[in-house]
JSON list of C-alpha atoms in Angstrom, two decimals:
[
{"chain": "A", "resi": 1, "resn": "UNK", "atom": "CA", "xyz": [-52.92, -21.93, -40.26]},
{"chain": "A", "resi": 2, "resn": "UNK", "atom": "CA", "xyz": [-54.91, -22.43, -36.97]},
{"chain": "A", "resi": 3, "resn": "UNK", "atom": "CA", "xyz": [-55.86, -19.22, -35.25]},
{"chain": "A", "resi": 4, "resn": "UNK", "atom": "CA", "xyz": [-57.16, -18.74, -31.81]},
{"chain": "A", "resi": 5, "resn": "UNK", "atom": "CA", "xyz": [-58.72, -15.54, -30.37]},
{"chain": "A", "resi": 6, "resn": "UNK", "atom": "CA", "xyz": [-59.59, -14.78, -26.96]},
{"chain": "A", "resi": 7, "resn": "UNK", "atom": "CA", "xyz": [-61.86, -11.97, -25.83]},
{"chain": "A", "resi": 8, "resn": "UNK", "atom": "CA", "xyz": [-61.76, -9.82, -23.73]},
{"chain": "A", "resi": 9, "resn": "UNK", "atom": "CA", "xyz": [-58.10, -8.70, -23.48]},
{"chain": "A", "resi": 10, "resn": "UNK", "atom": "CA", "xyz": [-58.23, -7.41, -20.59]},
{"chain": "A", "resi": 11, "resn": "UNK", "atom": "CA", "xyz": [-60.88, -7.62, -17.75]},
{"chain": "A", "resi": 12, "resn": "UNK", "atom": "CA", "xyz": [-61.15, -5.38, -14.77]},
{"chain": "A", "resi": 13, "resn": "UNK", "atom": "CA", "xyz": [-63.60, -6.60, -12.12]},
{"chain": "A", "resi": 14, "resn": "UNK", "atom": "CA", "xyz": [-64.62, -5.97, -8.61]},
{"chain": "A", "resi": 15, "resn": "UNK", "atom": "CA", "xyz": [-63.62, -8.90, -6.27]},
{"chain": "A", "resi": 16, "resn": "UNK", "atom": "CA", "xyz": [-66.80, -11.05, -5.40]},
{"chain": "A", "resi": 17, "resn": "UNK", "atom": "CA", "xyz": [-68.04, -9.99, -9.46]},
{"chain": "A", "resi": 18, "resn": "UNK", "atom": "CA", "xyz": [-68.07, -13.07, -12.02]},
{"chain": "A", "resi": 19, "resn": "UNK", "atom": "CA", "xyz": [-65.68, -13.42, -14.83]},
{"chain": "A", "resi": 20, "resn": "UNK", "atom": "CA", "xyz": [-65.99, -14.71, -18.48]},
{"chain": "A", "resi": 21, "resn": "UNK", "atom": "CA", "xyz": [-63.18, -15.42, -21.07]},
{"chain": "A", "resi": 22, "resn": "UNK", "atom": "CA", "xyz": [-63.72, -16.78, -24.60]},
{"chain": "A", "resi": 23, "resn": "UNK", "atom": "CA", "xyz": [-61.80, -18.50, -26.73]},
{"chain": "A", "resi": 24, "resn": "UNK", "atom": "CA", "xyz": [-62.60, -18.98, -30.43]},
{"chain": "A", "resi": 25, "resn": "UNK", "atom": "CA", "xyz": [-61.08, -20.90, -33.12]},
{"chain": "A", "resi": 26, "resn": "UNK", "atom": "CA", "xyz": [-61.18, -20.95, -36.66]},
{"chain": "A", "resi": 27, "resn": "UNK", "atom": "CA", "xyz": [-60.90, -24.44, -37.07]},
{"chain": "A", "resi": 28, "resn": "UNK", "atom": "CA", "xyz": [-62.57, -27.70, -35.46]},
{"chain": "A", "resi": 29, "resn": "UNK", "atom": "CA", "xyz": [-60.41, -28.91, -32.25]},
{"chain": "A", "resi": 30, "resn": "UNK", "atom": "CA", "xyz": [-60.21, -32.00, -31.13]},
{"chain": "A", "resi": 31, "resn": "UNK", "atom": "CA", "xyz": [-59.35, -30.72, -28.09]},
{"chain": "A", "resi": 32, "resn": "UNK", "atom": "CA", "xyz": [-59.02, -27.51, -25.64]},
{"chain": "A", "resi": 33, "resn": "UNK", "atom": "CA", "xyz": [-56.80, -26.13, -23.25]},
{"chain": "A", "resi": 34, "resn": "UNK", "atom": "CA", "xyz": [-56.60, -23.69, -20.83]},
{"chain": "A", "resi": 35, "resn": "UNK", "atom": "CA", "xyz": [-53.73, -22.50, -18.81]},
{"chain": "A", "resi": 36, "resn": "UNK", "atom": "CA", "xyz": [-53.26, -19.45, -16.10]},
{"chain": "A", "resi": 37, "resn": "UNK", "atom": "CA", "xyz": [-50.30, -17.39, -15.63]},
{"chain": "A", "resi": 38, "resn": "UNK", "atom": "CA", "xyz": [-49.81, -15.42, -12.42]},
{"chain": "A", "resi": 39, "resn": "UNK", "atom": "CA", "xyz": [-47.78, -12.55, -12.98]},
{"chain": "A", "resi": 40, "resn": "UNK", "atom": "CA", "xyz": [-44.40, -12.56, -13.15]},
{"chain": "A", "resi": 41, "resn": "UNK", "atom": "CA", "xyz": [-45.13, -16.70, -13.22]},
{"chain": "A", "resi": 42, "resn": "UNK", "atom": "CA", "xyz": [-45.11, -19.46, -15.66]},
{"chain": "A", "resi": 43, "resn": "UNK", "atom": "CA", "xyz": [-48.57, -20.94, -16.86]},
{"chain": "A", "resi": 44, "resn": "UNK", "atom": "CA", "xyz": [-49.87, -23.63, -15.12]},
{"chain": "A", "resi": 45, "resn": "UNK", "atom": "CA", "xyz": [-51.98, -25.70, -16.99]},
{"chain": "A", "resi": 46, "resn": "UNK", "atom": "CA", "xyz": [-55.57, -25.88, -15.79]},
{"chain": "A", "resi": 47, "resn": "UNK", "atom": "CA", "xyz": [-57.75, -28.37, -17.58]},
{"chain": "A", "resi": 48, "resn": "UNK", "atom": "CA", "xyz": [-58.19, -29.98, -20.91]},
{"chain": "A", "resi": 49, "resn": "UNK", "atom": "CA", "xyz": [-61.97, -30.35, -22.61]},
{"chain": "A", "resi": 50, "resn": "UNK", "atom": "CA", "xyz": [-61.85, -33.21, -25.33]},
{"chain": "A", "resi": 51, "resn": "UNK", "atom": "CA", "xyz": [-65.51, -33.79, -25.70]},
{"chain": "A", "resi": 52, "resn": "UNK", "atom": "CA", "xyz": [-68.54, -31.87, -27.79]},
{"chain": "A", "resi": 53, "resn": "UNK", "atom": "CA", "xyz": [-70.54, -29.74, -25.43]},
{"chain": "A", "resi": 54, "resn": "UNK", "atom": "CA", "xyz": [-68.24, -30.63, -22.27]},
{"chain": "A", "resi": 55, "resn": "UNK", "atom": "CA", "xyz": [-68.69, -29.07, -18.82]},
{"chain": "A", "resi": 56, "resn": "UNK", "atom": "CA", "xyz": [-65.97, -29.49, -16.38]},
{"chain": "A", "resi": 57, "resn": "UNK", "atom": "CA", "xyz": [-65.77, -27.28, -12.91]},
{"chain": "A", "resi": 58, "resn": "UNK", "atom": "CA", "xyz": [-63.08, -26.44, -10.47]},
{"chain": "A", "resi": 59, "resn": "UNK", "atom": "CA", "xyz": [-64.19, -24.96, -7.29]},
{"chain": "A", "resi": 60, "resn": "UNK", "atom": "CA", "xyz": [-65.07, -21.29, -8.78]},
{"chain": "A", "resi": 61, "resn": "UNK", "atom": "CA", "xyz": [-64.00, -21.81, -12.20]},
{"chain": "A", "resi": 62, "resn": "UNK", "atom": "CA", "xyz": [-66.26, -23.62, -15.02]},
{"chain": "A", "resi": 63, "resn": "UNK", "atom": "CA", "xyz": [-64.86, -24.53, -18.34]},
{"chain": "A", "resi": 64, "resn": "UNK", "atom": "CA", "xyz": [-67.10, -25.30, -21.26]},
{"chain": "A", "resi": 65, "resn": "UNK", "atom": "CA", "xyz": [-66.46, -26.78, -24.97]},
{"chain": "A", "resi": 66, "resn": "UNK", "atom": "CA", "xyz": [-68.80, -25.78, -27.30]},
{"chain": "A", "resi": 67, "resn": "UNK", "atom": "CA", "xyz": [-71.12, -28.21, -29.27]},
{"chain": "A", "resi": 68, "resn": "UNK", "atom": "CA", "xyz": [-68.92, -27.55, -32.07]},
{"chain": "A", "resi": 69, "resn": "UNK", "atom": "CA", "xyz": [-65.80, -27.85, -30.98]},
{"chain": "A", "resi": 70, "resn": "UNK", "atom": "CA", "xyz": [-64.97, -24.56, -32.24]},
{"chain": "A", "resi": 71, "resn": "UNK", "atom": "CA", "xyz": [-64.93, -22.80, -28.71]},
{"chain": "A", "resi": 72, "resn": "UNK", "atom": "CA", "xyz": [-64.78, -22.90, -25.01]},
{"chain": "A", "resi": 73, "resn": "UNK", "atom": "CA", "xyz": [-64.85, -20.18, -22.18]},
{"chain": "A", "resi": 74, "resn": "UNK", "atom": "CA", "xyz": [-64.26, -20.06, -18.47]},
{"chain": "A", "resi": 75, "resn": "UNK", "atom": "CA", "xyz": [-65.91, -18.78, -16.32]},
{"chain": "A", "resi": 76, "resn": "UNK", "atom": "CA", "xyz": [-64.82, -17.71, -12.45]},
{"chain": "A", "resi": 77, "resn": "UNK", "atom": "CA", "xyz": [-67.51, -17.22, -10.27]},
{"chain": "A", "resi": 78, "resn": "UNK", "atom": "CA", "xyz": [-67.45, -14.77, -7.67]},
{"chain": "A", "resi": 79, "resn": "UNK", "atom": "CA", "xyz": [-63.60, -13.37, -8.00]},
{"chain": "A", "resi": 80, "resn": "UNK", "atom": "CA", "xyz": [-60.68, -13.28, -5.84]},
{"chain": "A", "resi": 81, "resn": "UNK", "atom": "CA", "xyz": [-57.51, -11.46, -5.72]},
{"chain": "A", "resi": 82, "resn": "UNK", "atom": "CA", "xyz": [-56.10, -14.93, -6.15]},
{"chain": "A", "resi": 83, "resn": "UNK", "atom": "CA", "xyz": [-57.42, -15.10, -9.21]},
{"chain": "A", "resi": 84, "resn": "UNK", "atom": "CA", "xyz": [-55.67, -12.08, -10.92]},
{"chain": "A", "resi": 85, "resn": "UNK", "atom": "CA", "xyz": [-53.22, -13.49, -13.38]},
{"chain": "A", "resi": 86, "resn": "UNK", "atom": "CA", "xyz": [-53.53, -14.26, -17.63]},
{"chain": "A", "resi": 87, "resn": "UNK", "atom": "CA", "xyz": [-55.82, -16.84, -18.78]},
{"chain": "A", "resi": 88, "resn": "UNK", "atom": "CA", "xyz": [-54.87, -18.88, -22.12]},
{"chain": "A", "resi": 89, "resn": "UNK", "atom": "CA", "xyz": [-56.19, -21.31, -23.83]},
{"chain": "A", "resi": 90, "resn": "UNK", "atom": "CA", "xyz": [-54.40, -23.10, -26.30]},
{"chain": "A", "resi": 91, "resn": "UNK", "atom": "CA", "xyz": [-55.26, -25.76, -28.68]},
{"chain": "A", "resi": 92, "resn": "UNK", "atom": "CA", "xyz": [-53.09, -28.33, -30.67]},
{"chain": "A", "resi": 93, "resn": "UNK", "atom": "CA", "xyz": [-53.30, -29.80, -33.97]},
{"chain": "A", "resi": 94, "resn": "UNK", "atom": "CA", "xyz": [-55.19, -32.93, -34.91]},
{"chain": "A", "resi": 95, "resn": "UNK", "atom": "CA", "xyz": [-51.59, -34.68, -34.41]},
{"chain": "A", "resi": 96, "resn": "UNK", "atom": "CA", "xyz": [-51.91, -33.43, -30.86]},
{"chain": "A", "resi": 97, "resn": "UNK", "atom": "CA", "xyz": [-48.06, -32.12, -31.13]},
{"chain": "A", "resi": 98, "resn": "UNK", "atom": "CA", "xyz": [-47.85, -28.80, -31.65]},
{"chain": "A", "resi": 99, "resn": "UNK", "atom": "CA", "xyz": [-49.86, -26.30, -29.14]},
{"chain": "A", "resi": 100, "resn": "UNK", "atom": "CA", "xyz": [-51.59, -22.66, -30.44]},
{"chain": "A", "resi": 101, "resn": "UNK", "atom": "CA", "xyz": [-51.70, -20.22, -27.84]},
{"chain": "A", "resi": 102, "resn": "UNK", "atom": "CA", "xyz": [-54.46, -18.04, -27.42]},
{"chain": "A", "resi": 103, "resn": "UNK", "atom": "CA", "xyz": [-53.42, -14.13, -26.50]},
{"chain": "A", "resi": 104, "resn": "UNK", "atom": "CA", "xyz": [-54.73, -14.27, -23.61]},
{"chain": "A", "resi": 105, "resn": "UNK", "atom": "CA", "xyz": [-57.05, -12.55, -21.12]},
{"chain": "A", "resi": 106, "resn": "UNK", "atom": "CA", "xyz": [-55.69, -10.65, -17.92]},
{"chain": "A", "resi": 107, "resn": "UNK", "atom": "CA", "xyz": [-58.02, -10.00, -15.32]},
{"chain": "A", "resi": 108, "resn": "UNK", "atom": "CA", "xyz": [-57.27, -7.27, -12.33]},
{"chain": "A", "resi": 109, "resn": "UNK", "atom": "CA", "xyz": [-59.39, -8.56, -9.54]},
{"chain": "A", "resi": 110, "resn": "UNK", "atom": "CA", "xyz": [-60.12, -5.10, -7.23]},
{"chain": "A", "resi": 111, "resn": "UNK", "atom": "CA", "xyz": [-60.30, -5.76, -3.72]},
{"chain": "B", "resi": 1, "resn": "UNK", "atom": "CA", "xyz": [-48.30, -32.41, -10.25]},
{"chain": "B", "resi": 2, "resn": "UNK", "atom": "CA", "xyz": [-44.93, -33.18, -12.02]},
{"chain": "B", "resi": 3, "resn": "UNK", "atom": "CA", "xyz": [-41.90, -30.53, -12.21]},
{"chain": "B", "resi": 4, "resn": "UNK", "atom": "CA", "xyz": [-40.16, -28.92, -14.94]},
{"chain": "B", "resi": 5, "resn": "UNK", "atom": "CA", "xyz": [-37.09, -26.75, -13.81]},
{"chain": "B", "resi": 6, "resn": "UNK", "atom": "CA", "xyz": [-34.66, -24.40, -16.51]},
{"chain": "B", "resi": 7, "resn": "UNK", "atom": "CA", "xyz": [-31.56, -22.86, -16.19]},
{"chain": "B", "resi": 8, "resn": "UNK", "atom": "CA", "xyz": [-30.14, -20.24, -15.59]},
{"chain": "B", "resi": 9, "resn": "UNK", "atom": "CA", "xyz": [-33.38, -18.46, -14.89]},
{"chain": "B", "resi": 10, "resn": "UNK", "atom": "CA", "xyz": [-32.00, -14.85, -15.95]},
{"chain": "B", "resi": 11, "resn": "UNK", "atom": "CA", "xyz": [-28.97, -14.13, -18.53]},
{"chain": "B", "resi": 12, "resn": "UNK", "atom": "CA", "xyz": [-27.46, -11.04, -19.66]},
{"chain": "B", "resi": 13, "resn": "UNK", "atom": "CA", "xyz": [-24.82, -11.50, -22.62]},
{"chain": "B", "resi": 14, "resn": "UNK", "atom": "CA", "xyz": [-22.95, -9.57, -25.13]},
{"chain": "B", "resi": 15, "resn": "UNK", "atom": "CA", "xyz": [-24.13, -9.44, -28.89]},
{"chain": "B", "resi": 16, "resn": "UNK", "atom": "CA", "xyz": [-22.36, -12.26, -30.54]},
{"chain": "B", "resi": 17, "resn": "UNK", "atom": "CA", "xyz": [-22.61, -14.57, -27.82]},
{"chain": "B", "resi": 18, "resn": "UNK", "atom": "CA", "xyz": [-24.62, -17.66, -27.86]},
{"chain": "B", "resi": 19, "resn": "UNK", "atom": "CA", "xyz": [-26.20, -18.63, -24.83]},
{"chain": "B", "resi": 20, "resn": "UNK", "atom": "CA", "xyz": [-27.13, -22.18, -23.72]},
{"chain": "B", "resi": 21, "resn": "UNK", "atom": "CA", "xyz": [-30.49, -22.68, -21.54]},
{"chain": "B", "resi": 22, "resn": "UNK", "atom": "CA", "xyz": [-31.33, -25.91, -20.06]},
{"chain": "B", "resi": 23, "resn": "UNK", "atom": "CA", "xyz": [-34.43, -27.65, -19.51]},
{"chain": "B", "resi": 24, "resn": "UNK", "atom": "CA", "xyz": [-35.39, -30.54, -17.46]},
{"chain": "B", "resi": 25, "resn": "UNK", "atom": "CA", "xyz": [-38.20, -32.58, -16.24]},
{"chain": "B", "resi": 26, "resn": "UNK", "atom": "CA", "xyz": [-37.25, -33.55, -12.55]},
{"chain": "B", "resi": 27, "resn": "UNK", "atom": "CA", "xyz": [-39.74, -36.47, -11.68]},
{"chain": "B", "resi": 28, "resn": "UNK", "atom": "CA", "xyz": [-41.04, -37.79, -14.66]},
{"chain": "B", "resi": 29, "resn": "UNK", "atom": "CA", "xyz": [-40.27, -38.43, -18.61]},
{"chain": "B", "resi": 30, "resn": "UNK", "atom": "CA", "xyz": [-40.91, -36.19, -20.62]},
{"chain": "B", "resi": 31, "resn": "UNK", "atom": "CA", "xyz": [-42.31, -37.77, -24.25]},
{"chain": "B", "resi": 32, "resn": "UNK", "atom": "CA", "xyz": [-42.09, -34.19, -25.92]},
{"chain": "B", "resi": 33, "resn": "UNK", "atom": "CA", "xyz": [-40.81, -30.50, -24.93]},
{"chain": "B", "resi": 34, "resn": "UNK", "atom": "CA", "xyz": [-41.23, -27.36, -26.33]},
{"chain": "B", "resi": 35, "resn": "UNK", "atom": "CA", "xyz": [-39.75, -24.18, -26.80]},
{"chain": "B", "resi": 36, "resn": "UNK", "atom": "CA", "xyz": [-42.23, -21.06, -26.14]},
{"chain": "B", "resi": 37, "resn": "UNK", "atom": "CA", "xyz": [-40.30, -17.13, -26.40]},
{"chain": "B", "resi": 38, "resn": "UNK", "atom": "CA", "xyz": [-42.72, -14.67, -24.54]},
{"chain": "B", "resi": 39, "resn": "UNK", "atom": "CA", "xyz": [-42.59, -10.95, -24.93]},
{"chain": "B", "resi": 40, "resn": "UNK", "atom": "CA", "xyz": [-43.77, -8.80, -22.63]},
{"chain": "B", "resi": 41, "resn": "UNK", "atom": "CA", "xyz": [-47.61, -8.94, -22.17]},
{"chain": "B", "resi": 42, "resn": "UNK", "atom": "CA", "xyz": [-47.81, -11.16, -25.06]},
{"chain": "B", "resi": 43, "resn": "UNK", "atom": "CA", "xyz": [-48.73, -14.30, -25.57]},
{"chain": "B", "resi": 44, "resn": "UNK", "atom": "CA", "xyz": [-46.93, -17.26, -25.98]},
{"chain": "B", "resi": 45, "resn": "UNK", "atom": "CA", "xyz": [-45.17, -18.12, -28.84]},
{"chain": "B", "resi": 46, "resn": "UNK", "atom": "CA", "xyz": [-44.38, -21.69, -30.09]},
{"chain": "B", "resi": 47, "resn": "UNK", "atom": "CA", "xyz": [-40.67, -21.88, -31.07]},
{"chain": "B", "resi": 48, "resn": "UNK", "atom": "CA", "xyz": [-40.15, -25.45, -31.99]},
{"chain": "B", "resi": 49, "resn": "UNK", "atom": "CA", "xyz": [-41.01, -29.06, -30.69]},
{"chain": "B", "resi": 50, "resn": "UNK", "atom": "CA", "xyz": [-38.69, -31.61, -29.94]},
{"chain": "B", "resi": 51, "resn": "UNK", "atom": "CA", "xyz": [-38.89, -35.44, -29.06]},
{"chain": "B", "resi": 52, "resn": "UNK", "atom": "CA", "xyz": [-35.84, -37.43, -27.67]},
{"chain": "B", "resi": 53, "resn": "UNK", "atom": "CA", "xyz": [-33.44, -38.58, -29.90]},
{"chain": "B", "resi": 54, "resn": "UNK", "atom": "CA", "xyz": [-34.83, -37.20, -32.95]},
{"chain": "B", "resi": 55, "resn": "UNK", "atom": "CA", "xyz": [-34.74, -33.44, -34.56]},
{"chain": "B", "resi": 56, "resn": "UNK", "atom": "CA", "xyz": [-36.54, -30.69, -33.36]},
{"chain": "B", "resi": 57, "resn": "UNK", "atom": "CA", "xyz": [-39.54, -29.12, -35.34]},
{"chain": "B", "resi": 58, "resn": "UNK", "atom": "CA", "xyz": [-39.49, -25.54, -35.73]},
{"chain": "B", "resi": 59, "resn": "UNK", "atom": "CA", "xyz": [-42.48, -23.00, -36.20]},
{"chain": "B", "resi": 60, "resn": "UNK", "atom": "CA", "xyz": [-42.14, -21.01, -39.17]},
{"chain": "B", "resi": 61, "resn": "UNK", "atom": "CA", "xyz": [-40.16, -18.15, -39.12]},
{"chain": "B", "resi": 62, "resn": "UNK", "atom": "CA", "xyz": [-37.92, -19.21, -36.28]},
{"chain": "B", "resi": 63, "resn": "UNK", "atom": "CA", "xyz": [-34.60, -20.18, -37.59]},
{"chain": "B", "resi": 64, "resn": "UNK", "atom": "CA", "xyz": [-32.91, -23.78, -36.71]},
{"chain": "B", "resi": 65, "resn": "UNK", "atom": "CA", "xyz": [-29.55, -22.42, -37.15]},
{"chain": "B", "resi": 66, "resn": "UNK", "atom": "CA", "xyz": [-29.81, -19.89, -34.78]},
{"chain": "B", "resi": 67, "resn": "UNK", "atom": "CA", "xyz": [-32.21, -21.71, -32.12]},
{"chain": "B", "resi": 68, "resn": "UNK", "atom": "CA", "xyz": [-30.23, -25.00, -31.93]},
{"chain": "B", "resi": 69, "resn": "UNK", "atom": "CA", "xyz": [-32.44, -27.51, -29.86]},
{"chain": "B", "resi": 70, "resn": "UNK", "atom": "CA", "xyz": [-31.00, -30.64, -28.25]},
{"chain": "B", "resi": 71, "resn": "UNK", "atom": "CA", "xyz": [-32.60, -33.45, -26.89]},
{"chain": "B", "resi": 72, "resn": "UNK", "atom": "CA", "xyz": [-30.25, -35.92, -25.33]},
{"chain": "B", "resi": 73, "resn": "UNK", "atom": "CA", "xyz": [-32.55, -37.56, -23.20]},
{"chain": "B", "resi": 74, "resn": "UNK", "atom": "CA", "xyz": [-36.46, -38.13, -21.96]},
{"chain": "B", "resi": 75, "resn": "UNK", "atom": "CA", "xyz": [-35.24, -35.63, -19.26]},
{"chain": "B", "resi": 76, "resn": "UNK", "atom": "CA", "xyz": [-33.51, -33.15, -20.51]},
{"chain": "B", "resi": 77, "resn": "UNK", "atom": "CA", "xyz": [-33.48, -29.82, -23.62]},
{"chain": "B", "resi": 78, "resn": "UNK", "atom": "CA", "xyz": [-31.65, -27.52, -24.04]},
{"chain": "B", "resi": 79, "resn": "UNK", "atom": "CA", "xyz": [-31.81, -24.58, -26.47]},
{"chain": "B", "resi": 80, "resn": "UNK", "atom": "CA", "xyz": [-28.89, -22.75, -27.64]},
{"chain": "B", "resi": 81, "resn": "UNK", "atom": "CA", "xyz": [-29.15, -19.29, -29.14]},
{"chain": "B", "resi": 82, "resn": "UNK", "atom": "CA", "xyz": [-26.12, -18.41, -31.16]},
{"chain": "B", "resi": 83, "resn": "UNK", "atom": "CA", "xyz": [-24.39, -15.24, -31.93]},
{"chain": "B", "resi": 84, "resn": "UNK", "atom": "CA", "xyz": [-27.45, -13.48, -29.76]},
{"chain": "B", "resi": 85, "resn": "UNK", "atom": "CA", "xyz": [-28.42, -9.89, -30.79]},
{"chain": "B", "resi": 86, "resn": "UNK", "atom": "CA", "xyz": [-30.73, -7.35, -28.86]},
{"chain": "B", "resi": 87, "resn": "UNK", "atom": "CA", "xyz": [-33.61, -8.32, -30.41]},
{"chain": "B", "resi": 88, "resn": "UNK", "atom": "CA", "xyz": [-33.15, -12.33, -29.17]},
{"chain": "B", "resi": 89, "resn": "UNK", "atom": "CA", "xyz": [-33.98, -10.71, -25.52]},
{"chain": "B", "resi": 90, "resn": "UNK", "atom": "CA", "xyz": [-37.22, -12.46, -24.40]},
{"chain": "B", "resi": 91, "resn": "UNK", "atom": "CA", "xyz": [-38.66, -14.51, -21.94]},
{"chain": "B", "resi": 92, "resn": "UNK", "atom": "CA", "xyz": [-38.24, -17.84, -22.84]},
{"chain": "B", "resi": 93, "resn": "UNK", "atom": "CA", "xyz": [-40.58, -20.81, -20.91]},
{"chain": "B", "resi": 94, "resn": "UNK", "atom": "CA", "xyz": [-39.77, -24.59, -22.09]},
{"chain": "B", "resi": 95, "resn": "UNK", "atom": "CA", "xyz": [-42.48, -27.00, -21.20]},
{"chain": "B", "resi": 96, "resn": "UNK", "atom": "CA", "xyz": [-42.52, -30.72, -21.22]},
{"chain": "B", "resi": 97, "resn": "UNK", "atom": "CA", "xyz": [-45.21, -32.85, -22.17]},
{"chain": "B", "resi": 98, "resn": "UNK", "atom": "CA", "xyz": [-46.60, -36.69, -21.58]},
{"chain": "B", "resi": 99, "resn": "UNK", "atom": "CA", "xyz": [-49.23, -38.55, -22.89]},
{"chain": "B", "resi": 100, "resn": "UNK", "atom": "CA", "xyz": [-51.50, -40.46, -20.27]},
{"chain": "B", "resi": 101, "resn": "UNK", "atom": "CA", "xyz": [-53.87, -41.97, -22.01]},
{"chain": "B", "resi": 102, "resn": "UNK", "atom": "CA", "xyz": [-55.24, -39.34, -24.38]},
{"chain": "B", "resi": 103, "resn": "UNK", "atom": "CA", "xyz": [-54.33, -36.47, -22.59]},
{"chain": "B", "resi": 104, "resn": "UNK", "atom": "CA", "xyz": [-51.41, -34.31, -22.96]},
{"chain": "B", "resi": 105, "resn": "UNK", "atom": "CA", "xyz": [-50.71, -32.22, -20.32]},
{"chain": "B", "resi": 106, "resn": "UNK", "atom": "CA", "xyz": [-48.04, -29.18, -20.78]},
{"chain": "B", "resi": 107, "resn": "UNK", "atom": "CA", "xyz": [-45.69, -28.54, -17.71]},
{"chain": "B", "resi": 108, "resn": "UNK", "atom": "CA", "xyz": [-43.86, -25.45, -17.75]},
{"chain": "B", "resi": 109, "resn": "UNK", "atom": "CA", "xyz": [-40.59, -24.46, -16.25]},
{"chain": "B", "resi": 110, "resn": "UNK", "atom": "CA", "xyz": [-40.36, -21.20, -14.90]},
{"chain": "B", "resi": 111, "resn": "UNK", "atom": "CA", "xyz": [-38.61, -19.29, -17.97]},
{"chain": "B", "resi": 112, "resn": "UNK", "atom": "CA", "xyz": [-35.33, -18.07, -18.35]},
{"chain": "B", "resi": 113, "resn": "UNK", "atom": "CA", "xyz": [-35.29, -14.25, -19.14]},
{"chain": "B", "resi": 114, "resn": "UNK", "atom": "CA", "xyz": [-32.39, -13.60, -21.46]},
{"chain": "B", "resi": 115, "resn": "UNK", "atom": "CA", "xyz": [-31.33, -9.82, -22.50]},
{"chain": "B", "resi": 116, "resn": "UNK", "atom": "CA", "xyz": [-28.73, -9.08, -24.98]},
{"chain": "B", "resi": 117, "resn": "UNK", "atom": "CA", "xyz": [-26.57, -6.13, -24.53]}
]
């Protein structure tokens, strides 16, 4: 079956420092998720990457798709406490029904 | 964005009890919804997937009979866990899903965090 990993587990940073999660699969996607979840809070989803090689950027936070569909990271640039929280990304099958969770990063943002 | 809301959001029962917990998509229809279970610190879990009118597909290892899934309508699941035991107590997040174009975008209700006594 499909299996996602996400490194690091856990990520410590100083606030104003960058921050880089990875997500790798063992199969080809044909698409990417990625979802943050505050503690104590639900995940909210944050973007989806469909295309080979795909950049997408939200304020501080850039989300890539690698060429081979095979993995994607995000990456916050200079962090904020705000940003402290889980970050998943998930992935669904080719019949785009059932969703894979990564395990998730947590970053502690250090004021 | 749209809202998906469950309830209650916390239970506490006795073993052998089944509990009921209801989810619903308040401003929009929901095509699909899913069942997640999250430990603590853990990731989540997919329990089963459910369209409207039809039967729920369950993940394997999660057992049909004792996760009953409803879907009555484009607005509403609810998941039933019968004759609960201790280790049933989890967080458990629904989400709701629609497809807009070729996107499918997850919303998640806040969880409902059961414990079994």
């Amino acid at each position: 079956g499909q299996q996602v990993m996400q490194i690091p587990q856990y990520q410590h940073v100083q606030e104003g420092e960058d921050f880089t999660t990875y997500c790798n699969s063992s199969t080809t996607l044909s698409n990417i998720q990625w979802y943050k979840q505050r503690p104590g809070g639900h995940p909210v989803f944050l973007i989806q990457l469909v295309k080979s090689g795909e950049v997408k950027k939200q304020k501080r936070l850039t989300f890539q798709f690698g060429e081979a569909k095979k993995n994607s990271s995000l990456h916050i640039t200079a962090t904020q406490t705000t940003d402290v929280g889980t970050y998943f990304c998930a992935q669904n099958d080719n019949y785009g029904q059932n969703f894979v969770f990564g395990p998730g990063t947590r970053l502690s943002v250090l004021p | 964005g749209a809202v998906v809301s469950q309830h209650p959001s916390w239970v506490i029962c006795k073993s052998g009890t089944s509990v009921k917990i209801e989810c619903r998509s308040l401003d929009f229809q929901a095509t699909t919804m899913f069942w997640y279970r999250q430990f603590p610190k853990q990731s989540l879990m997919l329990m089963a997937t459910s369209n409207e009118g039809s039967k729920a597909t369950y993940e394997q290892g999660v057992e049909k009979d004792k996760f009953l899934i409803n879907h009555a309508s484009l607005t509403l699941s609810t998941l039933t866990v019968t004759s609960a035991h201790p280790e049933d107590s989890s967080f458990y997040i629904c989400s709701a899903a629609w497809t807009k174009w070729l996107i499918n975008e997850q919303f998640f209700g806040p969880g409902t965090r059961l414990t079994v006594l």
